[in-house]
Amino acid sequence: MTTRLIIVRHGNTFLPTDTPTRVGARTDLDLVEQDKGTAIGQYLLANKLVPNVIYAGPLKRHQQTAKLICRPLNINDSVIQTDNFLNEIDYGPDENQIEQDVMLRLGKGDLAKGKAIITRWNSHGEVPAGWQVTPDELRNGWHAFASSILAQQVNRTTLMVSSNGIMRFSHVLDSQSDLVNLKVPTGGICIFENETGQQNDWHCVEWGLIPALHT
């Protein structure tokens, strides 16, 4: 029997012509497209990964993506459960700021140093100064969520829609994980599987997969 945990990053909140900003918990934007959420739903259907339970963070981008995923699966979106654990992190003074300004602040005016700090955030989850996030709390939260899934019932699939800042810490579920880039792209899918029902037996089988839209 296989228990699966599928964690999805929401779709795009900026158009290609927009200047994107570092959008956190205090910036509640709508999606600007439907393709990525729809493609995720199609991918799950095609690969027989229809979820038994669906959770989504409280922000509009989480909820809207979850609803788009439900459509190809023919699931009534009223079953989506909101969970605040899946909310994005708070980027402190960098909330809703363009990335160059973020790197300049972090590097104290040195763009290269700021870029190196962001690189460490993406590769190792090292939190830049001023951001409101405690990595150990998030890691423990993912372990607790995964443990609750196993306690409820094995051999089922749980879908969670969240954001990049918090999703990157879910890799700790797989103790053998050797990921070199924790950043998940918009519309990206991460899949963990557990064959034994034991908490230490989660294995990451996909990380940041972006399904193509089939029309």
Short mmCIF file of C-alpha atoms in Angstrom, two decimals:
data_model
loop_
_atom_site.label_atom_id
_atom_site.label_comp_id
_atom_site.label_asym_id
_atom_site.label_seq_id
_atom_site.Cartn_x
_atom_site.Cartn_y
_atom_site.Cartn_z
CA MET A 1 0.00 0.00 0.00
CA THR A 2 1.24 3.47 -0.88
CA THR A 3 0.41 6.65 0.98
CA ARG A 4 1.14 9.78 -1.03
CA LEU A 5 1.61 13.41 -0.11
CA ILE A 6 1.48 15.79 -3.08
CA ILE A 7 2.54 19.38 -2.40
CA VAL A 8 1.85 21.97 -5.09
CA ARG A 9 3.01 25.55 -5.48
CA HIS A 10 0.32 27.95 -6.63
CA GLY A 11 0.20 29.34 -10.19
CA ASN A 12 1.45 32.67 -11.51
CA THR A 13 0.56 35.96 -9.82
CA PHE A 14 2.49 38.07 -12.34
CA LEU A 15 2.20 38.37 -16.11
CA PRO A 16 5.36 38.12 -18.26
CA THR A 17 5.13 41.88 -18.76
CA ASP A 18 4.98 42.59 -15.01
CA THR A 19 7.91 43.24 -12.71
CA PRO A 20 7.60 40.47 -10.11
CA THR A 21 8.09 41.12 -6.43
CA ARG A 22 8.86 38.87 -3.45
CA VAL A 23 5.29 38.08 -2.49
CA GLY A 24 4.80 36.78 1.03
CA ALA A 25 2.05 36.27 3.59
CA ARG A 26 1.06 39.94 3.66
CA THR A 27 0.60 40.29 -0.11
CA ASP A 28 -2.58 38.51 -1.19
CA LEU A 29 -2.60 38.51 -5.00
CA ASP A 30 -4.96 36.81 -7.43
CA LEU A 31 -3.70 34.41 -10.06
CA VAL A 32 -3.17 35.93 -13.50
CA GLU A 33 -3.62 32.65 -15.39
CA GLN A 34 -5.41 29.32 -15.12
CA ASP A 35 -3.16 27.05 -17.17
CA LYS A 36 -0.84 25.86 -14.40
CA GLY A 37 -3.58 24.83 -12.00
CA THR A 38 -5.48 23.11 -14.80
CA ALA A 39 -2.33 21.29 -15.96
CA ILE A 40 -1.73 20.00 -12.42
CA GLY A 41 -5.24 18.58 -12.30
CA GLN A 42 -4.77 16.93 -15.69
CA TYR A 43 -1.44 15.46 -14.60
CA LEU A 44 -2.90 13.99 -11.42
CA LEU A 45 -5.80 12.48 -13.37
CA ALA A 46 -3.57 10.99 -16.07
CA ASN A 47 -1.23 9.46 -13.49
CA LYS A 48 -4.00 8.09 -11.25
CA LEU A 49 -3.05 10.42 -8.42
CA VAL A 50 -6.54 11.70 -7.63
CA PRO A 51 -6.43 13.00 -4.05
CA ASN A 52 -8.67 11.76 -1.28
CA VAL A 53 -8.11 14.94 0.73
CA ILE A 54 -7.23 18.48 -0.39
CA TYR A 55 -5.74 21.23 1.76
CA ALA A 56 -4.86 24.77 0.67
CA GLY A 57 -3.27 27.77 2.30
CA PRO A 58 -5.47 30.77 3.15
CA LEU A 59 -4.27 33.17 0.42
CA LYS A 60 -6.19 33.75 -2.80
CA ARG A 61 -3.43 32.23 -4.92
CA HIS A 62 -3.61 29.03 -2.86
CA GLN A 63 -7.38 28.74 -2.95
CA GLN A 64 -7.69 29.61 -6.65
CA THR A 65 -5.04 27.09 -7.65
CA ALA A 66 -6.71 24.36 -5.61
CA LYS A 67 -10.04 25.05 -7.31
CA LEU A 68 -8.42 24.89 -10.76
CA ILE A 69 -6.86 21.54 -9.88
CA CYS A 70 -10.27 20.19 -8.88
CA ARG A 71 -11.91 20.87 -12.24
CA PRO A 72 -10.16 18.22 -14.40
CA LEU A 73 -10.52 15.78 -11.51
CA ASN A 74 -14.28 16.38 -11.37
CA ILE A 75 -14.01 17.15 -7.66
CA ASN A 76 -16.34 19.66 -6.06
CA ASP A 77 -14.10 22.42 -4.74
CA SER A 78 -16.21 22.62 -1.58
CA VAL A 79 -14.06 19.77 -0.22
CA ILE A 80 -10.96 22.01 -0.08
CA GLN A 81 -9.87 22.50 3.52
CA THR A 82 -8.05 25.70 4.45
CA ASP A 83 -4.98 25.20 6.62
CA ASN A 84 -2.95 28.14 7.90
CA PHE A 85 0.18 26.02 8.18
CA LEU A 86 0.34 26.22 4.37
CA ASN A 87 0.45 30.02 4.37
CA GLU A 88 3.47 31.69 2.81
CA ILE A 89 6.20 33.08 5.04
CA ASP A 90 6.56 36.78 5.90
CA TYR A 91 9.49 38.38 4.08
CA GLY A 92 9.73 41.22 6.59
CA PRO A 93 11.24 44.38 5.05
CA ASP A 94 11.48 42.62 1.67
CA GLU A 95 7.74 41.89 1.45
CA ASN A 96 6.44 42.85 -2.01
CA GLN A 97 9.80 44.34 -3.05
CA ILE A 98 11.48 43.71 -6.42
CA GLU A 99 14.28 41.17 -6.26
CA GLN A 100 17.13 43.55 -7.06
CA ASP A 101 16.13 45.79 -4.16
CA VAL A 102 15.92 42.74 -1.92
CA MET A 103 19.44 41.65 -2.83
CA LEU A 104 20.79 45.17 -2.41
CA ARG A 105 19.33 45.37 1.10
CA LEU A 106 20.64 41.94 2.08
CA GLY A 107 24.07 42.70 0.65
CA LYS A 108 24.11 46.15 2.26
CA GLY A 109 24.49 47.74 -1.13
CA ASP A 110 26.58 44.94 -2.66
CA LEU A 111 24.41 43.18 -5.25
CA ALA A 112 26.74 40.16 -5.54
CA LYS A 113 26.67 39.56 -1.79
CA GLY A 114 22.90 39.87 -1.74
CA LYS A 115 22.59 37.40 -4.61
CA ALA A 116 24.79 34.94 -2.70
CA ILE A 117 22.47 35.20 0.30
CA ILE A 118 19.44 34.40 -1.87
CA THR A 119 21.35 31.49 -3.41
CA ARG A 120 21.93 30.01 0.04
CA TRP A 121 18.23 30.45 0.80
CA ASN A 122 17.37 28.50 -2.34
CA SER A 123 19.96 25.76 -1.84
CA HIS A 124 20.01 25.27 1.93
CA GLY A 125 17.07 27.18 3.37
CA GLU A 126 19.31 29.66 5.20
CA VAL A 127 16.97 32.47 6.22
CA PRO A 128 18.13 36.00 5.24
CA ALA A 129 18.22 38.68 7.93
CA GLY A 130 14.88 40.30 8.64
CA TRP A 131 12.61 37.57 7.29
CA GLN A 132 9.96 36.33 9.72
CA VAL A 133 10.49 32.58 9.57
CA THR A 134 11.80 29.90 11.90
CA PRO A 135 13.07 26.92 9.86
CA ASP A 136 12.92 24.41 12.72
CA GLU A 137 9.25 25.23 13.31
CA LEU A 138 8.47 24.64 9.63
CA ARG A 139 10.45 21.40 9.52
CA ASN A 140 8.66 20.17 12.63
CA GLY A 141 5.37 21.26 11.10
CA TRP A 142 5.94 19.16 7.98
CA HIS A 143 6.85 16.14 10.10
CA ALA A 144 3.71 16.64 12.18
CA PHE A 145 1.50 16.99 9.10
CA ALA A 146 2.96 13.88 7.47
CA SER A 147 2.59 11.95 10.71
CA SER A 148 -1.07 12.95 10.99
CA ILE A 149 -1.67 11.71 7.45
CA LEU A 150 -0.31 8.28 8.34
CA ALA A 151 -2.32 8.21 11.56
CA GLN A 152 -5.59 8.92 9.76
CA GLN A 153 -5.35 6.24 7.10
CA VAL A 154 -2.65 4.65 4.97
CA ASN A 155 -3.03 4.00 1.24
CA ARG A 156 -4.51 7.35 0.34
CA THR A 157 -3.38 10.50 -1.44
CA THR A 158 -3.31 13.93 0.18
CA LEU A 159 -2.92 17.11 -1.88
CA MET A 160 -1.62 20.35 -0.38
CA VAL A 161 -1.45 23.72 -2.17
CA SER A 162 1.04 26.15 -0.69
CA SER A 163 3.88 28.57 -1.52
CA ASN A 164 7.57 28.42 -2.26
CA GLY A 165 8.83 29.75 1.06
CA ILE A 166 7.27 27.05 3.20
CA MET A 167 7.32 24.22 0.64
CA ARG A 168 11.12 24.13 0.49
CA PHE A 169 11.24 22.81 4.06
CA SER A 170 9.09 19.77 3.24
CA HIS A 171 12.15 18.00 1.82
CA VAL A 172 13.06 17.01 5.41
CA LEU A 173 10.40 14.29 5.20
CA ASP A 174 12.88 12.28 3.13
CA SER A 175 15.93 11.76 5.33
CA GLN A 176 17.91 10.63 2.28
CA SER A 177 17.09 13.72 0.24
CA ASP A 178 20.08 15.22 -1.57
CA LEU A 179 18.35 18.15 -3.32
CA VAL A 180 20.69 20.95 -4.39
CA ASN A 181 17.90 23.44 -5.15
CA LEU A 182 14.97 23.73 -2.75
CA LYS A 183 13.14 26.36 -4.80
CA VAL A 184 9.93 25.11 -6.40
CA PRO A 185 8.67 26.95 -9.52
CA THR A 186 5.11 28.21 -9.81
CA GLY A 187 2.83 25.33 -10.71
CA GLY A 188 5.49 22.89 -9.51
CA ILE A 189 4.63 19.53 -7.95
CA CYS A 190 6.48 17.69 -5.19
CA ILE A 191 5.47 14.09 -4.45
CA PHE A 192 6.35 12.01 -1.40
CA GLU A 193 5.50 8.32 -1.07
CA ASN A 194 5.39 6.02 1.94
CA GLU A 195 5.10 2.25 1.50
CA THR A 196 5.25 1.11 5.13
CA GLY A 197 3.18 3.55 7.13
CA GLN A 198 6.23 4.46 9.21
CA GLN A 199 7.06 8.14 9.62
CA ASN A 200 10.75 7.71 8.66
CA ASP A 201 9.90 5.97 5.37
CA TRP A 202 8.81 8.93 3.26
CA HIS A 203 10.61 9.18 -0.08
CA CYS A 204 10.61 12.15 -2.43
CA VAL A 205 9.89 10.83 -5.94
CA GLU A 206 9.28 14.21 -7.66
CA TRP A 207 10.48 17.71 -6.81
CA GLY A 208 9.41 20.81 -8.73
CA LEU A 209 7.85 18.91 -11.63
CA ILE A 210 5.89 21.25 -13.94
CA PRO A 211 3.22 19.37 -15.92
CA ALA A 212 2.39 20.49 -19.44
CA LEU A 213 -1.12 21.66 -20.25
CA HIS A 214 -3.00 19.27 -22.54
CA THR A 215 -5.77 21.00 -24.45
#
